Each structure stands twice: as C-alpha cells, then as structure tokens.
Amino acid sequence: MEIFQWPHLNLLFSSMLIVVVLAADPYSDALLSFKSEIIDPFHNLDDWLEPNSGNPSGKVHACSWSGVKCHNNSTIVIGLNLSTKKLAGKLPGKQFSVFTELVELNISQNSFSGEIPVEIFNLTNLRSLDISRNNFSGHFPGGVTGLQNLVVLDAFSNSFSGPLPVELSKLEFLKVLNLAGSYFSGPIPSAYGFFKRLEFLHLAGNFISGNIPPELGNLQTVTHMEIGYNSYEGNIPWQLGNMSELQYLDIAGSNLSGSIPKQLSNLTKLHSLFLFRNQLTGLIPWEFSRILALTNLDLSDNLISGPIPESFAELKNLRLLSLMYNEMNGTVPDGMAELPSLDTLFIWNNFFTGSLPRNLGKNSKLRWLDVSINSFIGSIPPHICAGGQLFKLIMFSNKFTGNLSPLSNCSSLVRIRLEDNSFSGEIPLTLSHLPDVSYIDLSRNKFTGGIPSDISQASKLQYFNVSNNPELGGVIPEETWSLPLLQNFSASSCNISGNLPPFKSCKSMLVVELQKNNMSGVVPKSVSHCQALEIINLASNQLDGHIPDELASLPALSVVDLSHNNFSGSIPAEFGKSTNLLLLNVSYNDIYGAIPSEKVLQSMGRSAYVGNRELCGAPLRSCSASMSIFGSKGTGKLRLVLLLSAGVTILIAALIFWLVYLRKGNKGQWKMESFVGLPQFTANDVLRSFSSADSMEELPPLSAAVCKAVLPTGITVQVKKIEWEPKRMKVAIEFITLMGNARHRNLIRLLGFCYNNHMAYMLYDYLPNGNLAEKVTIPRDWSTKCRIITGIARGLCFLHHDCNPAISHGDLNSSTIVFDDNFEPRLADFGFKYLIELIKGRSSEAIKDELYMDIYRFGEIILEILTNGRLTNGGEIVQSKPQDVVLREMYSENEATDDSTNSLQDEIKRVVDVSLLCTRSRPADRPSMKDALKLLSGLKGQGKQ
C-alpha cells in the first residue's frame, strides 16, 4: 500500500510548490490591488495583468510592466514611476507596505486627490518622492521623518493647506525641497534654516505670512531658493547674504518693505535675483557690482528711488536689467553701454532724465529696450541696432528729439513705439527691409515727408499709427489696404491730402482713423471688402459724394464718424439695420432728406446730425415742418416772419426755463467733485465741455455706451450719465466717492462727477485702445495671455480685498475690460451695477452674491482668453467635461503640443485649474480673488510687453 501512495504524495507536493511560487510575488499582487483602487480613464496601466502561468524562477512578474523598475535580478521592485499617466482618484496606501526596498516613487502630473497616505512614510529606503502636479489636499501629514534616506521631496502644485511641515528639517540627507504652489499658510519655520545638505528650496506661491526667518541665512549649501509670491511682513533679512553658495534667489510678489540689504552683495555666485513686485524703498546698493556672476536682475514694480549705480558697469555678465515701475531718477550711466552681455533693459515708468548713452547697443546684442514714460531727451543712440537682434524698441512718452536714421537698417525690429516725443524729419523706415515688424506707433511727434511709400511691403504689420504729426503731409500710399494682417491704421491730424485709395483687400482691418486731414474725393465702394471693420473716422476732411451703402452694410461696424465734410445725399437706410452700431456722426455736411426711422439712428442724439440744413426727422425737426419752411415756394418775407416767430418762441421758452430754474433755487444747482488725477474744475467748466445739452440729456441713463468730452485743459474723458431721486442722492454720492477713491493700475480711474439733485455725469479716463471683446480673437503669445489674465485678477482682487467695504464689479465681461497704451488690461464700469441697485433702494446684502459672481465670470473670461474667443460663457461647458479633455483642448488652442516644453503645459494647466475652481457651481466652493491671484502668481509668462 505504501508503494502505491507515493505517486499521490509527489503530485500533492508539486501542487503545493506551484502555489508557493505563485504566492511568492507579493509585488505584483500589491500593484494589481493598487490599480484596482485608482482611476485609469485612459487605460495607461492596461499592461498590468495577472500572469497566465506560474513563476518558477522566482522573478517578479511586474518587472515587465510600464512604470515599474526592478533590481537587476528582477526579484525586488526598487522604483515606481507613474508620472503623466493621467491617473486619478484617492491614492491608496496599504499596498506600500510591500515595497520595503523602494528607492524612487514618482506619481507626478496626474490628478490624484485627497490626503497623502501616511504609509508612504514607512518606505525607509526611499530617496526620491515626487508627488508634484496633483491635487492632494489637507495638512501635510506627520511621520515624514520615517523617510530617513530621502534626498528629493517634490510636492509642487497641489492643494495642501495648513502650516509648512516643520519635521522636514530633520531629514539630514534632503537636498531638494519643493512645496510651492499650494495653500500652505503661516510663517516659514525657523527650523528650515538648519537643513544640513539642502541645495534647492522652493516655497513660492502659497499663503505664507509673517517675517522671513533670518535663520535661512544659515543654509550654506543651498544654490537655488524661491520663496516669493507669498504675503510676508517686514524686510528682507540681511542674513540671506550669508548663503554663500546661492546662485538663484526669487522673493518677488511678496509684500516686502524696507530697503534692499547691501549684504546681498556677498552672494558672489548669484546669477539671478528677482525682487520685483514688492514695496521696497531706498537706493539700489552700489555694492551689487561685486556680484560679478549676476546675469538677471529684476527689481521692478517697487518704490525704489535714486539713480542706477555707476558701479553697474562692472557687471559684465548682466543680460537682463529690469527697474521699471519705480521712482528712480538721474541718468543712465554711460558704463551701461559697455556691458557686453546686456540684451534686455527695462527702465520704463520712472523719472529718469538726460540722454541715453551714445554707445548703447554698440557692444552687445541688444534685443529689447523699454525706456518709456520718463523724461529722457536727446536722440536715439546711433548704434542701437548694431547687434542685429533688436526686436522691441519702446521709447514713448519722453522728450526725445532728432530723427530716426539709426533705425534705417534695423531689419530685426518687430515692435516700434516712439509716440509722444518730439522726433522730427522724414520717416526713414524702409518697411520692405522690416520683414517681421508688426507694430509701429510714431504718433504725437513732428515728422514730415509723408507715410513711407513702401508700407505695403511690411507683410506682417498689424498696427500703424502716425496720428498727430501736423506737418507729415503726403498721401495714403496706394496699396496700404492690401496688407494681409493690418488691423489698425491711424493717421489723424497729419495734413494728409489726396483721395482714399481703393480698399482692394482689407480682410483684417478693424480701425481706420483719418480725421482732421485735407483728404478729398469719395469713399470707395470697395470698402465693402472690409468685413471686419469696426471703427472708421473720416471727420474734418473735404470728402464728398454720397455715403456708400457698402459702408453702411458692414456687419461689425460700431463707430462711424463722417462729420465736418462735404458729403451729400441721404443717410443710407442700412445703418439702421446694424446690430453693432454705437455711434454714427454725419454732422456738418450737405446731407438731406429724412433720418431713417430706426431706433438705433434716432438714439444718437441731435449732435450726430446738426449742420445739415436740409436733413430732417427725429431727433431733429420733423420733416413736415421742414418742408413748410424751406421746401415751399412762399415768399422770402413769409420765411422771415416764420423765422422771427420761431426766434421769439425760443426766447420765451428760455425765459420760462430761467424763471423755473430760479424758483428751484439750490435744488437744481450743479456741483463738482474731483478725485486724484483731475484738476479742480467747476461744474460749469465741465458742463460747457459737453457738445450740447441736448445730446447729453438723450444718453440712456444705464447705457454702457458712453460719450466722450474734452475738458478745458484738453483732458479727454468718458462720460456716463446716471439719474436718481433726490432722497437717494446721499447714498449714491457716498458710493461714487468710494469708487473714485479706488486706485489701481488695472482699474479705469473715475476722475470725478458733476451732479445735482436728480442726476450725475461720471467722468472716467478715456482709453481709446479697444476692449477685450474686440481683440480676444486675435492670436496672442502665452506671455501676453498671462499678462492679461493676471492683470484682470489683480484689478478684481483689489476691488474685493483692498477696498473697504468691498466693491463688486457687477458686470465683468470682455467688453468691460479695456486696454491702456501698454496693452495692460483695466476694468471699466466696476461698481456701476451696484450703484444702480443702491439708487433703486436694494439691500446692500446682495454684495456677497455679486462678489461670487465676479469670481465666476473671471473664470469664464480665462477660458475666453485661452481659446481666442471660442469659449464665451463657458463655465458650465468645461465643468461638464473631464479635466484631461479640457486640458487637451487648451494645449491645442495654445500650441502646447506633446513636443512642447513641460513648463508651458504646466502653466496652461495651472491657469485652467484656476478657471475650473472659479466656475464651480456652488459659490462657496469658489476661491476668493486673493486665492485665485495667488494661484496665478509666478507664471513665467507674466513679463510686461
């Protein structure tokens, strides 16, 4: 019997062995369990499959799976790299107990959420932990000291909150610590100054507050430190000058005050120093010349005073110097022109004087120069283009003189802004030799000799402005309108003569401004080719003939000014069919007949039609009255009697009005309130500046279309009319005063208001550069989009958090975001909707809901900008799509393909994340504008144009 039982024992033993072998692969089991608990919508882990057969060799089956790294003999898992696999869900933790030999764990660039599982901290052999670019939240859990061999901890771009984890300072081998881009709050722990081997420290873009601990100066091994885009208190600790190995220091956007400590000059290995967008004061330390390795220095957007140190001539490696938006003065040292590496110099919006160094550009390959909004004199340096790479030359709003001969062979130029100076002579630009130029503004100078005849050769030109050069003369070159990308052509007040050339091809044209010239002839019917045209101003010329129906039929036309010419015939009825027309002015011509009866034309007011003797119909006199006086064959004596009767009637009406006014007493008196930026005019000064009382009275009281007025000193303002009952006047004035005291670079200034017991005219800065709705469809580079988005965010953040009480915008949309001369966005009409509600007696409790709605609309505007206008009111649309689908669309819209750098995609993702947060359906789930601005801080594309 025993002999016959042995085969059965052998079979049993073999079966047990197979089971043991199969069970001896805990790594694969753990990973399959891990996979079962997460979300893998794109099936990137589909090759993680159970083995079909046994594993007699004892090797780990998972070693062949994507993202799994094993020891050479394939028996131990030592690395797990699941980055960019579009995984989601809550990260499970129990499976990590198996991976005791794990050295690297990388789950970056996914969509994991929830809290970090503490089981990770039991991986005692782990040297690198990368959880960046996910959505982990909650406090950073305790127990991280269990990672006693950790060298790299990257938690960039998550949603952690609470204090920075102090115990990280006990990780003696840690070299890289990145906790940037979350919601960490409270101060930086002083213990962070006692890392023994740390080389990289990144804490930027959180809600960190308090003082920067001076103990950070003890970090003798750190080469790279970014701690900006937080809300610190106090000064920059001088002890940071002890960080002897530091090469990169960024504390921008951090609310720092006080002077820049001269001890930073001890950082002799420093190549990049970014302290912009703070409240730093005092002088730039001359000792900075000791930092010979310095390549990038950005101290812009502070309150720094004094001159550029002469000693900067020693910084032979300096490439970028940005001092814009400060209160600096003096001259630019001649030694700056000797710097061999200098390629970008931003010193705009200061109080600099004198001439630019004569040799500027001679000894370096200068690429971008912006010295605008100062008080410079002299001419353009003769060697400015010698390096052959100058592509942006921005010098507007100074006192420069001389000619443009240094630019005659500057073929690399893309953007030229020289407006508001005293340049003279002919315009020597050979536009056929500027293959890439897209923007030229030479307005408000003293040029002569006409517009360059080869303008049609500048095939990439989009914007051209030579307005207010009174002696320019010449004619409009014949082929001007054929430029394929030209959007804006402005040449008003230039003494230009001749005819309007045929509009052969003008598919991109948005704005044509040729007012106040000596042009004659007719408006060509070929204007019909300009289907995108929005604004055409031909006022104050000698044009004649009929107003072409082709002009009136253009679908996008919003502003048409043909006043003060010799046009004849009737007003084309097509104007009345326009859905976009905001202004039509045909005053002071020889137009006759009836004004078309459409409401849009009658709402323009009398001032749009006066000065046409034979024109009739509302809002002018009725056509029947006109015919009886001027069209009949009655005698001249009868006409005289009728005219005298009309005059007497008008006189009696005026006397009655005056008596009524006197009976009102002070009840109807006009008063004037001015805010910062407006001279102390009287109410009469302002009222006399309006073109006519009738036209102002006919403004719709709540219309977004405002009129323009020129005040006695020449200041042009936008005027918005508002009406109220006398009992609501006090509360209205109090809120208007709050609006007027709101001053921020991303808000349109309310300069003042003129009012009586029943109404007010509110006077705003006039910015003629268009709004976002007009420009959003124009493709922009990522840098420009970032600047627009963050500018809007800053304006809203100021209204919500820096005004007391908070001001809601109330009507945020692409039409109420306008641009100044630097293409910086400014919010118009803020608070106006709430003002109307106050006048109506609505409760102030509605303000909270309006603040939430501002945030929602901001999220939608982000989407509109990112998609070049394709997505309007897109909040619900993107919330209904998977996030990865939205991201793919945004990458495509912004040319961030798979071959693009990760940094561009990272930034796009961050901006999209903000829009998704802002457009959440529950208002309480949306971030505050302060939080939204924090999330946007630090985008590399934020540099000013």
CSV table of N, CA and C in Angstrom, one decimal, residues 636-740:
chain,number,residue,atom,x,y,z
A,636,GLY,N,-39.9,135.2,-49.6
A,636,GLY,CA,-38.9,135.4,-48.6
A,636,GLY,C,-39.4,136.1,-47.3
A,637,LYS,N,-40.4,137.0,-47.6
A,637,LYS,CA,-41.0,137.7,-46.4
A,637,LYS,C,-41.6,136.8,-45.4
A,638,LEU,N,-42.4,135.8,-46.0
A,638,LEU,CA,-43.0,134.8,-45.2
A,638,LEU,C,-42.0,134.0,-44.4
A,639,ARG,N,-40.9,133.6,-45.0
A,639,ARG,CA,-39.9,132.9,-44.3
A,639,ARG,C,-39.3,133.7,-43.2
A,640,LEU,N,-39.1,135.0,-43.5
A,640,LEU,CA,-38.5,135.8,-42.4
A,640,LEU,C,-39.4,135.9,-41.2
A,641,VAL,N,-40.8,136.1,-41.5
A,641,VAL,CA,-41.7,136.2,-40.4
A,641,VAL,C,-41.7,134.9,-39.6
A,642,LEU,N,-41.7,133.7,-40.3
A,642,LEU,CA,-41.7,132.5,-39.6
A,642,LEU,C,-40.4,132.3,-38.7
A,643,LEU,N,-39.3,132.7,-39.3
A,643,LEU,CA,-38.1,132.5,-38.5
A,643,LEU,C,-38.0,133.4,-37.3
A,644,LEU,N,-38.6,134.7,-37.5
A,644,LEU,CA,-38.6,135.6,-36.4
A,644,LEU,C,-39.6,135.0,-35.3
A,645,SER,N,-40.7,134.5,-35.7
A,645,SER,CA,-41.6,133.9,-34.8
A,645,SER,C,-41.0,132.8,-34.0
A,646,ALA,N,-40.2,131.9,-34.7
A,646,ALA,CA,-39.5,130.8,-34.1
A,646,ALA,C,-38.5,131.4,-33.1
A,647,GLY,N,-37.8,132.5,-33.4
A,647,GLY,CA,-36.8,133.0,-32.5
A,647,GLY,C,-37.5,133.6,-31.3
A,648,VAL,N,-38.6,134.2,-31.4
A,648,VAL,CA,-39.4,134.8,-30.3
A,648,VAL,C,-39.8,133.6,-29.4
A,649,THR,N,-40.3,132.5,-30.0
A,649,THR,CA,-40.7,131.4,-29.2
A,649,THR,C,-39.6,130.8,-28.4
A,650,ILE,N,-38.4,130.7,-29.0
A,650,ILE,CA,-37.3,130.1,-28.3
A,650,ILE,C,-36.9,131.0,-27.2
A,651,LEU,N,-36.9,132.4,-27.4
A,651,LEU,CA,-36.6,133.3,-26.4
A,651,LEU,C,-37.5,133.2,-25.2
A,652,ILE,N,-38.8,133.1,-25.5
A,652,ILE,CA,-39.8,133.0,-24.4
A,652,ILE,C,-39.6,131.7,-23.6
A,653,ALA,N,-39.3,130.6,-24.4
A,653,ALA,CA,-39.0,129.3,-23.7
A,653,ALA,C,-37.8,129.4,-22.8
A,654,ALA,N,-36.8,130.1,-23.3
A,654,ALA,CA,-35.6,130.3,-22.4
A,654,ALA,C,-35.9,131.1,-21.2
A,655,LEU,N,-36.7,132.1,-21.3
A,655,LEU,CA,-37.1,132.9,-20.1
A,655,LEU,C,-37.9,132.1,-19.1
A,656,ILE,N,-38.8,131.3,-19.6
A,656,ILE,CA,-39.6,130.4,-18.7
A,656,ILE,C,-38.7,129.5,-18.0
A,657,PHE,N,-37.7,128.9,-18.8
A,657,PHE,CA,-36.8,127.9,-18.2
A,657,PHE,C,-36.0,128.6,-17.1
A,658,TRP,N,-35.5,129.9,-17.3
A,658,TRP,CA,-34.7,130.6,-16.4
A,658,TRP,C,-35.5,130.9,-15.1
A,659,LEU,N,-36.8,131.3,-15.3
A,659,LEU,CA,-37.6,131.5,-14.1
A,659,LEU,C,-37.8,130.3,-13.3
A,660,VAL,N,-38.1,129.1,-14.0
A,660,VAL,CA,-38.3,127.9,-13.3
A,660,VAL,C,-37.0,127.5,-12.5
A,661,TYR,N,-35.9,127.8,-13.2
A,661,TYR,CA,-34.6,127.5,-12.5
A,661,TYR,C,-34.4,128.3,-11.2
A,662,LEU,N,-34.8,129.6,-11.4
A,662,LEU,CA,-34.6,130.5,-10.2
A,662,LEU,C,-35.6,130.1,-9.1
A,663,ARG,N,-36.7,129.6,-9.4
A,663,ARG,CA,-37.7,129.2,-8.4
A,663,ARG,C,-37.2,127.9,-7.7
A,664,LYS,N,-36.4,127.1,-8.4
A,664,LYS,CA,-35.9,125.9,-7.8
A,664,LYS,C,-34.8,126.2,-6.8
A,665,GLY,N,-34.2,127.4,-7.0
A,665,GLY,CA,-33.1,127.7,-6.0
A,665,GLY,C,-32.0,126.7,-6.1
A,666,ASN,N,-31.4,126.4,-4.9
A,666,ASN,CA,-30.3,125.5,-4.9
A,666,ASN,C,-30.6,124.1,-5.2
A,667,LYS,N,-31.9,123.8,-5.3
A,667,LYS,CA,-32.4,122.4,-5.5
A,667,LYS,C,-31.8,121.9,-6.8
A,668,GLY,N,-31.6,122.7,-7.8
A,668,GLY,CA,-31.2,122.2,-9.1
A,668,GLY,C,-29.7,122.6,-9.4
A,669,GLN,N,-29.0,123.1,-8.5
A,669,GLN,CA,-27.6,123.6,-8.8
A,669,GLN,C,-26.7,122.4,-9.1
A,670,TRP,N,-25.8,122.6,-10.0
A,670,TRP,CA,-24.8,121.6,-10.3
A,670,TRP,C,-23.6,121.8,-9.4
A,671,LYS,N,-23.0,120.7,-8.9
A,671,LYS,CA,-21.8,120.7,-8.1
A,671,LYS,C,-20.8,119.7,-8.7
A,672,MET,N,-19.6,119.9,-8.4
A,672,MET,CA,-18.5,119.1,-9.0
A,672,MET,C,-17.6,118.5,-7.9
A,673,GLU,N,-17.3,117.2,-8.0
A,673,GLU,CA,-16.4,116.6,-7.1
A,673,GLU,C,-15.3,115.9,-7.9
A,674,SER,N,-14.1,116.3,-7.6
A,674,SER,CA,-12.9,115.7,-8.3
A,674,SER,C,-12.1,114.8,-7.4
A,675,PHE,N,-11.6,113.7,-8.1
A,675,PHE,CA,-10.7,112.8,-7.4
A,675,PHE,C,-9.3,113.0,-7.9
A,676,VAL,N,-8.4,112.2,-7.3
A,676,VAL,CA,-7.0,112.3,-7.7
A,676,VAL,C,-6.8,112.1,-9.2
A,677,GLY,N,-6.2,113.1,-9.9
A,677,GLY,CA,-5.9,112.9,-11.3
A,677,GLY,C,-6.7,113.9,-12.2
A,678,LEU,N,-7.6,114.6,-11.5
A,678,LEU,CA,-8.5,115.6,-12.3
A,678,LEU,C,-8.3,117.0,-11.7
A,679,PRO,N,-7.9,118.0,-12.5
A,679,PRO,CA,-7.8,119.3,-12.0
A,679,PRO,C,-9.1,119.8,-11.4
A,680,GLN,N,-9.1,120.8,-10.5
A,680,GLN,CA,-10.2,121.3,-9.8
A,680,GLN,C,-11.1,122.2,-10.7
A,681,PHE,N,-11.9,121.5,-11.6
A,681,PHE,CA,-12.8,122.2,-12.4
A,681,PHE,C,-14.1,122.6,-11.7
A,682,THR,N,-14.8,123.6,-12.1
A,682,THR,CA,-16.1,123.8,-11.6
A,682,THR,C,-17.1,123.0,-12.4
A,683,ALA,N,-18.3,123.0,-11.9
A,683,ALA,CA,-19.4,122.3,-12.7
A,683,ALA,C,-19.6,122.9,-14.0
A,684,ASN,N,-19.6,124.3,-14.1
A,684,ASN,CA,-19.8,124.9,-15.3
A,684,ASN,C,-18.7,124.6,-16.3
A,685,ASP,N,-17.4,124.5,-15.9
A,685,ASP,CA,-16.4,124.1,-16.8
A,685,ASP,C,-16.7,122.8,-17.5
A,686,VAL,N,-17.2,121.8,-16.7
A,686,VAL,CA,-17.4,120.5,-17.2
A,686,VAL,C,-18.6,120.5,-18.1
A,687,LEU,N,-19.7,121.2,-17.7
A,687,LEU,CA,-20.9,121.2,-18.5
A,687,LEU,C,-20.7,121.9,-19.8
A,688,ARG,N,-19.9,122.9,-19.8
A,688,ARG,CA,-19.6,123.6,-21.1
A,688,ARG,C,-18.8,122.8,-22.1
A,689,SER,N,-18.1,121.8,-21.5
A,689,SER,CA,-17.3,120.9,-22.4
A,689,SER,C,-18.1,119.9,-23.2
A,690,PHE,N,-19.4,119.7,-22.7
A,690,PHE,CA,-20.2,118.7,-23.5
A,690,PHE,C,-20.6,119.4,-24.8
A,691,SER,N,-20.7,118.6,-25.8
A,691,SER,CA,-21.0,119.1,-27.1
A,691,SER,C,-22.3,119.9,-27.2
A,692,SER,N,-23.3,119.4,-26.5
A,692,SER,CA,-24.6,120.1,-26.4
A,692,SER,C,-25.4,119.5,-25.3
A,693,ALA,N,-26.2,120.4,-24.6
A,693,ALA,CA,-27.0,119.8,-23.5
A,693,ALA,C,-28.0,118.8,-24.0
A,694,ASP,N,-28.5,119.0,-25.2
A,694,ASP,CA,-29.5,118.0,-25.7
A,694,ASP,C,-28.9,116.6,-25.9
A,695,SER,N,-27.7,116.6,-26.4
A,695,SER,CA,-27.1,115.3,-26.7
A,695,SER,C,-26.8,114.5,-25.4
A,696,MET,N,-26.5,115.3,-24.4
A,696,MET,CA,-26.2,114.6,-23.1
A,696,MET,C,-27.5,114.2,-22.5
A,697,GLU,N,-28.6,115.0,-22.6
A,697,GLU,CA,-29.8,114.6,-21.9
A,697,GLU,C,-30.4,113.3,-22.6
A,698,GLU,N,-30.0,113.1,-23.8
A,698,GLU,CA,-30.6,111.9,-24.6
A,698,GLU,C,-29.8,110.7,-24.3
A,699,LEU,N,-28.7,110.7,-23.6
A,699,LEU,CA,-27.9,109.5,-23.3
A,699,LEU,C,-28.8,108.6,-22.5
A,700,PRO,N,-28.9,107.3,-22.8
A,700,PRO,CA,-29.7,106.4,-22.0
A,700,PRO,C,-29.0,106.3,-20.6
A,701,PRO,N,-29.8,106.4,-19.5
A,701,PRO,CA,-29.2,106.6,-18.2
A,701,PRO,C,-28.4,105.4,-17.8
A,702,LEU,N,-28.7,104.2,-18.3
A,702,LEU,CA,-28.0,103.0,-17.9
A,702,LEU,C,-27.2,102.4,-19.0
A,703,SER,N,-26.9,103.2,-20.0
A,703,SER,CA,-26.3,102.6,-21.2
A,703,SER,C,-24.8,102.4,-21.0
A,704,ALA,N,-24.3,101.3,-21.5
A,704,ALA,CA,-22.9,101.0,-21.4
A,704,ALA,C,-22.1,101.8,-22.5
A,705,ALA,N,-22.8,102.3,-23.5
A,705,ALA,CA,-22.2,103.2,-24.5
A,705,ALA,C,-22.1,104.6,-23.9
A,706,VAL,N,-20.9,105.0,-23.7
A,706,VAL,CA,-20.8,106.4,-23.1
A,706,VAL,C,-20.3,107.3,-24.1
A,707,CYS,N,-20.4,108.6,-23.8
A,707,CYS,CA,-19.9,109.6,-24.8
A,707,CYS,C,-18.6,110.1,-24.3
A,708,LYS,N,-18.0,111.0,-25.1
A,708,LYS,CA,-16.6,111.5,-24.9
A,708,LYS,C,-16.7,113.0,-24.8
A,709,ALA,N,-15.9,113.6,-23.9
A,709,ALA,CA,-15.9,115.0,-23.8
A,709,ALA,C,-14.5,115.5,-23.6
A,710,VAL,N,-14.2,116.7,-24.0
A,710,VAL,CA,-12.8,117.3,-23.8
A,710,VAL,C,-13.0,118.4,-22.8
A,711,LEU,N,-12.3,118.3,-21.7
A,711,LEU,CA,-12.4,119.3,-20.6
A,711,LEU,C,-11.5,120.5,-21.0
A,712,PRO,N,-11.6,121.6,-20.2
A,712,PRO,CA,-10.9,122.8,-20.6
A,712,PRO,C,-9.4,122.7,-20.7
A,713,THR,N,-8.7,121.8,-20.0
A,713,THR,CA,-7.3,121.7,-20.1
A,713,THR,C,-6.9,120.8,-21.2
A,714,GLY,N,-7.9,120.2,-22.0
A,714,GLY,CA,-7.6,119.3,-23.1
A,714,GLY,C,-7.7,117.8,-22.7
A,715,ILE,N,-8.0,117.5,-21.4
A,715,ILE,CA,-8.2,116.2,-21.0
A,715,ILE,C,-9.4,115.6,-21.6
A,716,THR,N,-9.3,114.4,-22.2
A,716,THR,CA,-10.4,113.7,-22.8
A,716,THR,C,-10.9,112.7,-21.8
A,717,VAL,N,-12.2,112.7,-21.6
A,717,VAL,CA,-12.8,111.8,-20.6
A,717,VAL,C,-14.0,111.1,-21.2
A,718,GLN,N,-14.3,110.0,-20.7
A,718,GLN,CA,-15.6,109.3,-21.0
A,718,GLN,C,-16.6,109.7,-20.0
A,719,VAL,N,-17.8,109.9,-20.4
A,719,VAL,CA,-18.9,110.4,-19.6
A,719,VAL,C,-20.0,109.4,-19.5
A,720,LYS,N,-20.4,109.1,-18.3
A,720,LYS,CA,-21.5,108.2,-18.1
A,720,LYS,C,-22.6,108.9,-17.3
A,721,LYS,N,-23.8,108.8,-17.7
A,721,LYS,CA,-24.9,109.5,-17.1
A,721,LYS,C,-25.7,108.6,-16.2
A,722,ILE,N,-26.1,109.1,-15.0
A,722,ILE,CA,-26.9,108.3,-14.1
A,722,ILE,C,-27.9,109.2,-13.4
A,723,GLU,N,-29.1,108.7,-13.2
A,723,GLU,CA,-30.2,109.5,-12.6
A,723,GLU,C,-30.7,108.9,-11.3
A,724,TRP,N,-31.2,109.8,-10.4
A,724,TRP,CA,-31.7,109.3,-9.1
A,724,TRP,C,-32.8,110.2,-8.6
A,725,GLU,N,-33.5,109.7,-7.6
A,725,GLU,CA,-34.5,110.5,-6.9
A,725,GLU,C,-33.7,111.3,-5.8
A,726,PRO,N,-34.1,112.5,-5.5
A,726,PRO,CA,-33.4,113.3,-4.5
A,726,PRO,C,-33.1,112.6,-3.2
A,727,LYS,N,-34.0,111.8,-2.8
A,727,LYS,CA,-33.9,111.1,-1.5
A,727,LYS,C,-32.8,110.0,-1.6
A,728,ARG,N,-32.4,109.6,-2.8
A,728,ARG,CA,-31.3,108.6,-2.9
A,728,ARG,C,-30.0,109.2,-3.2
A,729,MET,N,-29.9,110.6,-3.3
A,729,MET,CA,-28.7,111.2,-3.7
A,729,MET,C,-27.5,111.0,-2.7
A,730,LYS,N,-27.8,111.0,-1.4
A,730,LYS,CA,-26.7,110.9,-0.5
A,730,LYS,C,-26.1,109.6,-0.5
A,731,VAL,N,-26.8,108.5,-0.6
A,731,VAL,CA,-26.2,107.2,-0.6
A,731,VAL,C,-25.5,106.9,-1.9
A,732,ALA,N,-26.0,107.5,-3.0
A,732,ALA,CA,-25.4,107.4,-4.3
A,732,ALA,C,-24.0,108.1,-4.3
A,733,ILE,N,-24.0,109.3,-3.7
A,733,ILE,CA,-22.7,110.1,-3.7
A,733,ILE,C,-21.7,109.4,-2.8
A,734,GLU,N,-22.1,108.8,-1.7
A,734,GLU,CA,-21.2,108.1,-0.9
A,734,GLU,C,-20.5,106.9,-1.6
A,735,PHE,N,-21.3,106.2,-2.4
A,735,PHE,CA,-20.7,105.0,-3.1
A,735,PHE,C,-19.9,105.5,-4.3
A,736,ILE,N,-20.3,106.5,-5.0
A,736,ILE,CA,-19.5,107.1,-6.1
A,736,ILE,C,-18.1,107.5,-5.5
A,737,THR,N,-18.1,108.1,-4.3
A,737,THR,CA,-16.9,108.5,-3.7
A,737,THR,C,-16.0,107.3,-3.4
A,738,LEU,N,-16.6,106.2,-3.0
A,738,LEU,CA,-15.8,105.0,-2.8
A,738,LEU,C,-15.2,104.5,-4.1
A,739,MET,N,-16.0,104.6,-5.1
A,739,MET,CA,-15.5,104.2,-6.5
A,739,MET,C,-14.4,105.1,-6.9
A,740,GLY,N,-14.5,106.4,-6.7
A,740,GLY,CA,-13.5,107.3,-7.1
A,740,GLY,C,-12.2,107.2,-6.4
